[in-house]
Amino acid sequence: MSCQTRGRTVAIAHRGAHNAWIPENSLQAVREALGLGADWVEFDVWNDAQGKLVVTHDLYPNGKEPPRPYPPVEPFLELVASSDMGLNFDWKGFGAERHVARLLRSFDLTCRTVVSSGSPEVLLRLKHHDPAITTGLSISASPSRLRRLLAEVPGLRQVPLWYLLAGTSPLRSWLVDQLDLLLEVSQVDAIMLHYPLASATVVQAIRDRHKGVYLWTARDVETFHSLLPLQPDGIAMDDMWTLLGAQATREISPNPLGLAIEPHP
């Protein structure tokens, strides 16, 4: 049974609260998000060659070995578990889904975490290892990422080249048309949508299928506020400092999933 329920839009600290001095996807960025009063945080996780789960957006940046070891995920989970923050665990890896499920259970985070991935196969495996995990399929407007999705789900209708050249409107129509198949093959609880693909029609189509909707990634407060009328469950956000200063006057909820979390006072 999914832990997901409906609620208002939450701001999610994308890769933590990072800036020019605080690296993204660092433990310091997660601490800073907590210190700022962020109610949700997101970070990226891979499995490395040694089988460890590590926090980084790119395992091999520019096709090269990293200059230093990436931080293990356990201290990040411990920090989130010791707080009342919700978590978007963006799973970039493959083949270690049993380990992911076990770690989330061990830190008692299953019911306040959304695990996202661009791979339906990966998300199916997560559900197999723990049906209680809330999963979200990431869908991007990037041609390369769309090609990967099409390759993994052979039954999907191909995206004509002119769709990619004509902007996001044809892609939105394609997404609505293919949504049932995407949900069937992934068995997810939510769609994590690259925000250029979002529209009232797309969001409503997802809602009609009783799934959550999350948008990524607003780089600034203006973009964040422009997406609020779509009423997604959450929006991944980079500039948390500016946003949290305006939070008191905006309709932003601390807990879109209605999970077992108390919001910050």
PDB file of C-alpha atoms in Angstrom:
ATOM      1  CA  MET A   1       0.000   0.000   0.000  1.00  0.00           C
ATOM      2  CA  SER A   2       1.395   3.399  -0.964  1.00  0.00           C
ATOM      3  CA  CYS A   3       2.039   6.044   1.671  1.00  0.00           C
ATOM      4  CA  GLN A   4       0.923   8.717  -0.807  1.00  0.00           C
ATOM      5  CA  THR A   5      -2.064  10.986  -0.263  1.00  0.00           C
ATOM      6  CA  ARG A   6      -3.104  14.322  -1.721  1.00  0.00           C
ATOM      7  CA  GLY A   7      -2.082  17.749  -0.450  1.00  0.00           C
ATOM      8  CA  ARG A   8      -0.943  21.179  -1.554  1.00  0.00           C
ATOM      9  CA  THR A   9       2.293  22.041  -3.321  1.00  0.00           C
ATOM     10  CA  VAL A  10       5.556  21.510  -1.470  1.00  0.00           C
ATOM     11  CA  ALA A  11       8.907  23.131  -2.267  1.00  0.00           C
ATOM     12  CA  ILE A  12      11.672  20.499  -2.429  1.00  0.00           C
ATOM     13  CA  ALA A  13      15.270  21.604  -1.859  1.00  0.00           C
ATOM     14  CA  HIS A  14      16.835  20.304  -5.074  1.00  0.00           C
ATOM     15  CA  ARG A  15      20.188  18.615  -4.292  1.00  0.00           C
ATOM     16  CA  GLY A  16      19.943  20.300  -0.920  1.00  0.00           C
ATOM     17  CA  ALA A  17      20.275  24.021  -0.273  1.00  0.00           C
ATOM     18  CA  HIS A  18      23.422  24.659  -2.306  1.00  0.00           C
ATOM     19  CA  ASN A  19      25.117  27.810  -3.539  1.00  0.00           C
ATOM     20  CA  ALA A  20      28.530  29.046  -4.644  1.00  0.00           C
ATOM     21  CA  TRP A  21      30.047  27.973  -1.308  1.00  0.00           C
ATOM     22  CA  ILE A  22      28.001  24.882  -0.505  1.00  0.00           C
ATOM     23  CA  PRO A  23      28.262  22.091  -3.104  1.00  0.00           C
ATOM     24  CA  GLU A  24      25.107  20.466  -4.388  1.00  0.00           C
ATOM     25  CA  ASN A  25      24.447  16.889  -3.265  1.00  0.00           C
ATOM     26  CA  SER A  26      26.637  17.420  -0.215  1.00  0.00           C
ATOM     27  CA  LEU A  27      25.820  16.624   3.392  1.00  0.00           C
ATOM     28  CA  GLN A  28      26.363  20.296   4.143  1.00  0.00           C
ATOM     29  CA  ALA A  29      23.689  21.213   1.568  1.00  0.00           C
ATOM     30  CA  VAL A  30      21.203  18.893   3.278  1.00  0.00           C
ATOM     31  CA  ARG A  31      22.098  20.373   6.687  1.00  0.00           C
ATOM     32  CA  GLU A  32      21.616  23.844   5.234  1.00  0.00           C
ATOM     33  CA  ALA A  33      18.195  22.875   3.858  1.00  0.00           C
ATOM     34  CA  LEU A  34      17.194  21.688   7.315  1.00  0.00           C
ATOM     35  CA  GLY A  35      18.590  24.837   8.923  1.00  0.00           C
ATOM     36  CA  LEU A  36      16.651  27.033   6.512  1.00  0.00           C
ATOM     37  CA  GLY A  37      13.434  25.287   7.463  1.00  0.00           C
ATOM     38  CA  ALA A  38      12.978  23.327   4.246  1.00  0.00           C
ATOM     39  CA  ASP A  39      10.397  20.609   4.707  1.00  0.00           C
ATOM     40  CA  TRP A  40      11.556  18.419   1.818  1.00  0.00           C
ATOM     41  CA  VAL A  41      14.953  17.693   0.315  1.00  0.00           C
ATOM     42  CA  GLU A  42      16.169  15.859  -2.796  1.00  0.00           C
ATOM     43  CA  PHE A  43      19.515  14.273  -3.588  1.00  0.00           C
ATOM     44  CA  ASP A  44      20.872  11.932  -6.271  1.00  0.00           C
ATOM     45  CA  VAL A  45      22.136   8.434  -5.489  1.00  0.00           C
ATOM     46  CA  TRP A  46      24.194   5.929  -7.508  1.00  0.00           C
ATOM     47  CA  ASN A  47      25.690   2.520  -6.797  1.00  0.00           C
ATOM     48  CA  ASP A  48      29.431   2.626  -7.423  1.00  0.00           C
ATOM     49  CA  ALA A  49      31.798  -0.069  -8.683  1.00  0.00           C
ATOM     50  CA  GLN A  50      32.320  -1.347  -5.129  1.00  0.00           C
ATOM     51  CA  GLY A  51      28.571  -1.783  -4.611  1.00  0.00           C
ATOM     52  CA  LYS A  52      28.243   1.170  -2.247  1.00  0.00           C
ATOM     53  CA  LEU A  53      25.436   3.706  -2.557  1.00  0.00           C
ATOM     54  CA  VAL A  54      26.906   7.187  -2.990  1.00  0.00           C
ATOM     55  CA  VAL A  55      25.464  10.668  -3.404  1.00  0.00           C
ATOM     56  CA  THR A  56      26.292  12.386  -6.699  1.00  0.00           C
ATOM     57  CA  HIS A  57      24.474  13.491  -9.833  1.00  0.00           C
ATOM     58  CA  ASP A  58      27.064  11.996 -12.222  1.00  0.00           C
ATOM     59  CA  LEU A  59      29.014   8.888 -11.309  1.00  0.00           C
ATOM     60  CA  TYR A  60      31.637   9.473 -14.020  1.00  0.00           C
ATOM     61  CA  PRO A  61      31.658  13.199 -14.860  1.00  0.00           C
ATOM     62  CA  ASN A  62      32.907  13.818 -18.403  1.00  0.00           C
ATOM     63  CA  GLY A  63      33.495  10.063 -18.698  1.00  0.00           C
ATOM     64  CA  LYS A  64      36.343  10.160 -16.163  1.00  0.00           C
ATOM     65  CA  GLU A  65      36.899   8.753 -12.710  1.00  0.00           C
ATOM     66  CA  PRO A  66      35.883  11.231  -9.979  1.00  0.00           C
ATOM     67  CA  PRO A  67      38.749  13.240  -8.431  1.00  0.00           C
ATOM     68  CA  ARG A  68      37.815  11.976  -4.950  1.00  0.00           C
ATOM     69  CA  PRO A  69      35.423   9.400  -3.479  1.00  0.00           C
ATOM     70  CA  TYR A  70      31.775  10.347  -3.387  1.00  0.00           C
ATOM     71  CA  PRO A  71      30.091  10.509   0.024  1.00  0.00           C
ATOM     72  CA  PRO A  72      28.149   7.424   1.117  1.00  0.00           C
ATOM     73  CA  VAL A  73      24.384   7.804   1.343  1.00  0.00           C
ATOM     74  CA  GLU A  74      24.015   6.554   4.928  1.00  0.00           C
ATOM     75  CA  PRO A  75      24.904   9.863   6.687  1.00  0.00           C
ATOM     76  CA  PHE A  76      22.413  11.657   4.426  1.00  0.00           C
ATOM     77  CA  LEU A  77      19.653   9.228   5.363  1.00  0.00           C
ATOM     78  CA  GLU A  78      20.610   9.483   9.035  1.00  0.00           C
ATOM     79  CA  LEU A  79      20.312  13.276   8.894  1.00  0.00           C
ATOM     80  CA  VAL A  80      16.922  13.167   7.178  1.00  0.00           C
ATOM     81  CA  ALA A  81      15.721  10.484   9.601  1.00  0.00           C
ATOM     82  CA  SER A  82      16.728  12.627  12.590  1.00  0.00           C
ATOM     83  CA  SER A  83      14.638  15.525  11.242  1.00  0.00           C
ATOM     84  CA  ASP A  84      11.043  15.896  10.126  1.00  0.00           C
ATOM     85  CA  MET A  85      11.963  16.467   6.461  1.00  0.00           C
ATOM     86  CA  GLY A  86      10.473  14.485   3.635  1.00  0.00           C
ATOM     87  CA  LEU A  87      12.827  13.016   1.041  1.00  0.00           C
ATOM     88  CA  ASN A  88      12.939  12.696  -2.734  1.00  0.00           C
ATOM     89  CA  PHE A  89      15.531   9.941  -3.221  1.00  0.00           C
ATOM     90  CA  ASP A  90      16.481  10.341  -6.893  1.00  0.00           C
ATOM     91  CA  TRP A  91      17.847   6.918  -7.777  1.00  0.00           C
ATOM     92  CA  LYS A  92      20.299   7.121 -10.696  1.00  0.00           C
ATOM     93  CA  GLY A  93      21.680   3.620 -10.207  1.00  0.00           C
ATOM     94  CA  PHE A  94      20.741   0.188 -11.472  1.00  0.00           C
ATOM     95  CA  GLY A  95      20.726  -3.267  -9.934  1.00  0.00           C
ATOM     96  CA  ALA A  96      20.891  -2.306  -6.246  1.00  0.00           C
ATOM     97  CA  GLU A  97      17.166  -1.793  -5.674  1.00  0.00           C
ATOM     98  CA  ARG A  98      17.027  -4.382  -2.861  1.00  0.00           C
ATOM     99  CA  HIS A  99      19.755  -2.412  -1.073  1.00  0.00           C
ATOM    100  CA  VAL A 100      17.830   0.861  -1.563  1.00  0.00           C
ATOM    101  CA  ALA A 101      14.652  -0.647  -0.124  1.00  0.00           C
ATOM    102  CA  ARG A 102      16.529  -2.151   2.827  1.00  0.00           C
ATOM    103  CA  LEU A 103      18.278   1.124   3.653  1.00  0.00           C
ATOM    104  CA  LEU A 104      15.067   3.137   3.592  1.00  0.00           C
ATOM    105  CA  ARG A 105      13.452   0.616   5.942  1.00  0.00           C
ATOM    106  CA  SER A 106      16.462   0.595   8.255  1.00  0.00           C
ATOM    107  CA  PHE A 107      16.271   4.382   8.675  1.00  0.00           C
ATOM    108  CA  ASP A 108      12.462   4.259   8.982  1.00  0.00           C
ATOM    109  CA  LEU A 109      12.143   6.525   5.944  1.00  0.00           C
ATOM    110  CA  THR A 110       9.955   4.440   3.641  1.00  0.00           C
ATOM    111  CA  CYS A 111       6.763   6.329   4.445  1.00  0.00           C
ATOM    112  CA  ARG A 112       8.200   9.797   3.956  1.00  0.00           C
ATOM    113  CA  THR A 113      10.234   9.162   0.824  1.00  0.00           C
ATOM    114  CA  VAL A 114       9.477   9.303  -2.878  1.00  0.00           C
ATOM    115  CA  VAL A 115      12.035   7.280  -4.863  1.00  0.00           C
ATOM    116  CA  SER A 116      12.298   8.628  -8.409  1.00  0.00           C
ATOM    117  CA  SER A 117      13.967   7.185 -11.500  1.00  0.00           C
ATOM    118  CA  GLY A 118      13.768   7.524 -15.254  1.00  0.00           C
ATOM    119  CA  SER A 119      13.658   3.724 -15.643  1.00  0.00           C
ATOM    120  CA  PRO A 120      10.335   1.837 -15.382  1.00  0.00           C
ATOM    121  CA  GLU A 121      12.254  -1.418 -14.916  1.00  0.00           C
ATOM    122  CA  VAL A 122      14.159  -0.039 -11.934  1.00  0.00           C
ATOM    123  CA  LEU A 123      10.963   1.242 -10.332  1.00  0.00           C
ATOM    124  CA  LEU A 124       9.236  -2.111 -10.809  1.00  0.00           C
ATOM    125  CA  ARG A 125      12.123  -3.811  -9.007  1.00  0.00           C
ATOM    126  CA  LEU A 126      11.853  -1.368  -6.122  1.00  0.00           C
ATOM    127  CA  LYS A 127       8.159  -2.166  -5.770  1.00  0.00           C
ATOM    128  CA  HIS A 128       8.975  -5.869  -5.853  1.00  0.00           C
ATOM    129  CA  HIS A 129      11.413  -5.511  -2.962  1.00  0.00           C
ATOM    130  CA  ASP A 130       9.089  -3.263  -0.948  1.00  0.00           C
ATOM    131  CA  PRO A 131       5.533  -2.545  -2.164  1.00  0.00           C
ATOM    132  CA  ALA A 132       5.248   0.216   0.466  1.00  0.00           C
ATOM    133  CA  ILE A 133       7.817   2.397  -1.316  1.00  0.00           C
ATOM    134  CA  THR A 134       6.327   5.424  -3.065  1.00  0.00           C
ATOM    135  CA  THR A 135       7.831   5.582  -6.553  1.00  0.00           C
ATOM    136  CA  GLY A 136       7.862   8.265  -9.246  1.00  0.00           C
ATOM    137  CA  LEU A 137       8.722   7.962 -12.943  1.00  0.00           C
ATOM    138  CA  SER A 138      10.880  10.869 -14.145  1.00  0.00           C
ATOM    139  CA  ILE A 139       9.946  12.083 -17.625  1.00  0.00           C
ATOM    140  CA  SER A 140      12.166  14.639 -19.347  1.00  0.00           C
ATOM    141  CA  ALA A 141      11.775  16.875 -22.377  1.00  0.00           C
ATOM    142  CA  SER A 142      15.406  16.081 -23.250  1.00  0.00           C
ATOM    143  CA  PRO A 143      15.625  14.163 -26.571  1.00  0.00           C
ATOM    144  CA  SER A 144      18.373  11.868 -25.251  1.00  0.00           C
ATOM    145  CA  ARG A 145      16.376  10.919 -22.166  1.00  0.00           C
ATOM    146  CA  LEU A 146      13.225  10.426 -24.245  1.00  0.00           C
ATOM    147  CA  ARG A 147      15.161   8.042 -26.477  1.00  0.00           C
ATOM    148  CA  ARG A 148      16.228   6.012 -23.441  1.00  0.00           C
ATOM    149  CA  LEU A 149      12.622   5.788 -22.280  1.00  0.00           C
ATOM    150  CA  LEU A 150      11.447   4.721 -25.732  1.00  0.00           C
ATOM    151  CA  ALA A 151      14.163   2.052 -25.857  1.00  0.00           C
ATOM    152  CA  GLU A 152      13.102   0.624 -22.500  1.00  0.00           C
ATOM    153  CA  VAL A 153       9.375   0.583 -23.304  1.00  0.00           C
ATOM    154  CA  PRO A 154       9.061  -0.840 -26.850  1.00  0.00           C
ATOM    155  CA  GLY A 155       5.288  -0.370 -27.002  1.00  0.00           C
ATOM    156  CA  LEU A 156       5.528   3.403 -26.709  1.00  0.00           C
ATOM    157  CA  ARG A 157       4.598   5.359 -29.805  1.00  0.00           C
ATOM    158  CA  GLN A 158       7.738   6.878 -31.273  1.00  0.00           C
ATOM    159  CA  VAL A 159       8.256  10.623 -30.916  1.00  0.00           C
ATOM    160  CA  PRO A 160       8.448  12.180 -34.412  1.00  0.00           C
ATOM    161  CA  LEU A 161      11.463  14.388 -35.003  1.00  0.00           C
ATOM    162  CA  TRP A 162       9.273  17.391 -35.705  1.00  0.00           C
ATOM    163  CA  TYR A 163       7.806  17.046 -32.173  1.00  0.00           C
ATOM    164  CA  LEU A 164      11.258  17.688 -30.761  1.00  0.00           C
ATOM    165  CA  LEU A 165      11.815  20.622 -33.093  1.00  0.00           C
ATOM    166  CA  ALA A 166       8.396  22.190 -32.537  1.00  0.00           C
ATOM    167  CA  GLY A 167       8.747  22.753 -28.793  1.00  0.00           C
ATOM    168  CA  THR A 168       6.941  21.189 -25.864  1.00  0.00           C
ATOM    169  CA  SER A 169       3.296  21.381 -26.985  1.00  0.00           C
ATOM    170  CA  PRO A 170       3.421  18.269 -29.250  1.00  0.00           C
ATOM    171  CA  LEU A 171       5.376  16.419 -26.564  1.00  0.00           C
ATOM    172  CA  ARG A 172       2.635  17.164 -24.054  1.00  0.00           C
ATOM    173  CA  SER A 173       0.062  15.634 -26.402  1.00  0.00           C
ATOM    174  CA  TRP A 174       2.296  12.590 -26.866  1.00  0.00           C
ATOM    175  CA  LEU A 175       2.673  12.213 -23.108  1.00  0.00           C
ATOM    176  CA  VAL A 176      -1.069  12.303 -22.432  1.00  0.00           C
ATOM    177  CA  ASP A 177      -1.601   9.763 -25.227  1.00  0.00           C
ATOM    178  CA  GLN A 178       1.053   7.383 -23.843  1.00  0.00           C
ATOM    179  CA  LEU A 179       0.380   7.923 -20.137  1.00  0.00           C
ATOM    180  CA  ASP A 180      -1.611   4.742 -19.535  1.00  0.00           C
ATOM    181  CA  LEU A 181       1.137   2.566 -20.975  1.00  0.00           C
ATOM    182  CA  LEU A 182       3.827   4.370 -18.987  1.00  0.00           C
ATOM    183  CA  LEU A 183       1.887   3.848 -15.772  1.00  0.00           C
ATOM    184  CA  GLU A 184       1.191   0.218 -16.599  1.00  0.00           C
ATOM    185  CA  VAL A 185       4.813  -0.724 -17.222  1.00  0.00           C
ATOM    186  CA  SER A 186       6.188   1.199 -14.237  1.00  0.00           C
ATOM    187  CA  GLN A 187       3.426   0.721 -11.627  1.00  0.00           C
ATOM    188  CA  VAL A 188       4.400   4.042 -10.070  1.00  0.00           C
ATOM    189  CA  ASP A 189       2.576   6.243  -7.597  1.00  0.00           C
ATOM    190  CA  ALA A 190       3.622   9.531  -9.213  1.00  0.00           C
ATOM    191  CA  ILE A 191       4.995  11.206 -12.326  1.00  0.00           C
ATOM    192  CA  MET A 192       8.089  13.387 -11.848  1.00  0.00           C
ATOM    193  CA  LEU A 193       7.721  15.776 -14.771  1.00  0.00           C
ATOM    194  CA  HIS A 194      10.308  18.051 -16.356  1.00  0.00           C
ATOM    195  CA  TYR A 195       8.433  21.314 -15.922  1.00  0.00           C
ATOM    196  CA  PRO A 196       8.477  22.405 -19.618  1.00  0.00           C
ATOM    197  CA  LEU A 197       6.206  19.384 -20.237  1.00  0.00           C
ATOM    198  CA  ALA A 198       3.709  20.525 -17.611  1.00  0.00           C
ATOM    199  CA  SER A 199       0.354  22.040 -18.516  1.00  0.00           C
ATOM    200  CA  ALA A 200      -3.100  22.026 -16.962  1.00  0.00           C
ATOM    201  CA  THR A 201      -4.115  19.263 -19.377  1.00  0.00           C
ATOM    202  CA  VAL A 202      -1.107  17.072 -18.590  1.00  0.00           C
ATOM    203  CA  VAL A 203      -1.454  17.526 -14.835  1.00  0.00           C
ATOM    204  CA  GLN A 204      -5.174  16.760 -14.971  1.00  0.00           C
ATOM    205  CA  ALA A 205      -4.537  13.615 -17.027  1.00  0.00           C
ATOM    206  CA  ILE A 206      -2.176  12.383 -14.314  1.00  0.00           C
ATOM    207  CA  ARG A 207      -4.618  13.341 -11.563  1.00  0.00           C
ATOM    208  CA  ASP A 208      -7.432  11.512 -13.364  1.00  0.00           C
ATOM    209  CA  ARG A 209      -5.360   8.355 -12.991  1.00  0.00           C
ATOM    210  CA  HIS A 210      -5.000   8.981  -9.260  1.00  0.00           C
ATOM    211  CA  LYS A 211      -1.273   9.605  -9.382  1.00  0.00           C
ATOM    212  CA  GLY A 212       0.902  12.275  -7.807  1.00  0.00           C
ATOM    213  CA  VAL A 213       2.541  15.026  -9.881  1.00  0.00           C
ATOM    214  CA  TYR A 214       5.962  16.547  -9.172  1.00  0.00           C
ATOM    215  CA  LEU A 215       7.754  19.124 -11.329  1.00  0.00           C
ATOM    216  CA  TRP A 216      11.498  19.678 -11.742  1.00  0.00           C
ATOM    217  CA  THR A 217      13.452  21.907 -11.577  1.00  0.00           C
ATOM    218  CA  ALA A 218      12.646  25.565 -10.899  1.00  0.00           C
ATOM    219  CA  ARG A 219      15.935  27.486 -10.932  1.00  0.00           C
ATOM    220  CA  ASP A 220      14.484  30.691  -9.470  1.00  0.00           C
ATOM    221  CA  VAL A 221      11.525  31.972  -7.492  1.00  0.00           C
ATOM    222  CA  GLU A 222       9.790  33.426 -10.559  1.00  0.00           C
ATOM    223  CA  THR A 223       9.713  30.021 -12.239  1.00  0.00           C
ATOM    224  CA  PHE A 224       8.542  28.378  -9.038  1.00  0.00           C
ATOM    225  CA  HIS A 225       5.615  30.771  -8.662  1.00  0.00           C
ATOM    226  CA  SER A 226       4.696  30.436 -12.345  1.00  0.00           C
ATOM    227  CA  LEU A 227       4.219  26.676 -11.768  1.00  0.00           C
ATOM    228  CA  LEU A 228       2.097  26.978  -8.627  1.00  0.00           C
ATOM    229  CA  PRO A 229      -1.222  27.462 -10.513  1.00  0.00           C
ATOM    230  CA  LEU A 230      -0.809  23.919 -11.882  1.00  0.00           C
ATOM    231  CA  GLN A 231      -1.104  22.694  -8.266  1.00  0.00           C
ATOM    232  CA  PRO A 232       1.446  19.863  -8.425  1.00  0.00           C
ATOM    233  CA  ASP A 233       2.229  17.922  -5.275  1.00  0.00           C
ATOM    234  CA  GLY A 234       5.768  19.281  -5.293  1.00  0.00           C
ATOM    235  CA  ILE A 235       8.252  21.437  -7.190  1.00  0.00           C
ATOM    236  CA  ALA A 236      12.000  20.853  -7.025  1.00  0.00           C
ATOM    237  CA  MET A 237      13.614  24.206  -6.335  1.00  0.00           C
ATOM    238  CA  ASP A 238      17.199  25.489  -6.444  1.00  0.00           C
ATOM    239  CA  ASP A 239      16.999  28.928  -4.789  1.00  0.00           C
ATOM    240  CA  MET A 240      15.595  27.949  -1.404  1.00  0.00           C
ATOM    241  CA  TRP A 241      16.958  31.048   0.369  1.00  0.00           C
ATOM    242  CA  THR A 242      14.849  33.465  -1.659  1.00  0.00           C
ATOM    243  CA  LEU A 243      11.837  31.160  -1.720  1.00  0.00           C
ATOM    244  CA  LEU A 244      11.646  30.546   2.008  1.00  0.00           C
ATOM    245  CA  GLY A 245      11.692  34.281   2.630  1.00  0.00           C
ATOM    246  CA  ALA A 246       8.468  34.541   0.608  1.00  0.00           C
ATOM    247  CA  GLN A 247       6.881  31.375   1.958  1.00  0.00           C
ATOM    248  CA  ALA A 248       4.653  33.091   4.482  1.00  0.00           C
ATOM    249  CA  THR A 249       2.727  34.898   1.747  1.00  0.00           C
ATOM    250  CA  ARG A 250       2.380  31.995  -0.705  1.00  0.00           C
ATOM    251  CA  GLU A 251       0.307  28.821  -0.818  1.00  0.00           C
ATOM    252  CA  ILE A 252       3.098  26.352  -0.149  1.00  0.00           C
ATOM    253  CA  SER A 253       2.432  23.304   1.985  1.00  0.00           C
ATOM    254  CA  PRO A 254       5.063  21.490   4.049  1.00  0.00           C
ATOM    255  CA  ASN A 255       3.717  18.021   3.324  1.00  0.00           C
ATOM    256  CA  PRO A 256       2.142  17.113  -0.045  1.00  0.00           C
ATOM    257  CA  LEU A 257       1.918  13.390   0.605  1.00  0.00           C
ATOM    258  CA  GLY A 258       0.230  13.639   3.991  1.00  0.00           C
ATOM    259  CA  LEU A 259       2.956  11.406   5.414  1.00  0.00           C
ATOM    260  CA  ALA A 260       3.930  10.946   9.026  1.00  0.00           C
ATOM    261  CA  ILE A 261       5.791  14.252   9.291  1.00  0.00           C
ATOM    262  CA  GLU A 262       5.112  17.367  11.306  1.00  0.00           C
ATOM    263  CA  PRO A 263       5.840  20.650   9.513  1.00  0.00           C
ATOM    264  CA  HIS A 264       8.248  23.154  10.928  1.00  0.00           C
ATOM    265  CA  PRO A 265       6.552  25.765  13.137  1.00  0.00           C
TER     266      PRO A 265
END
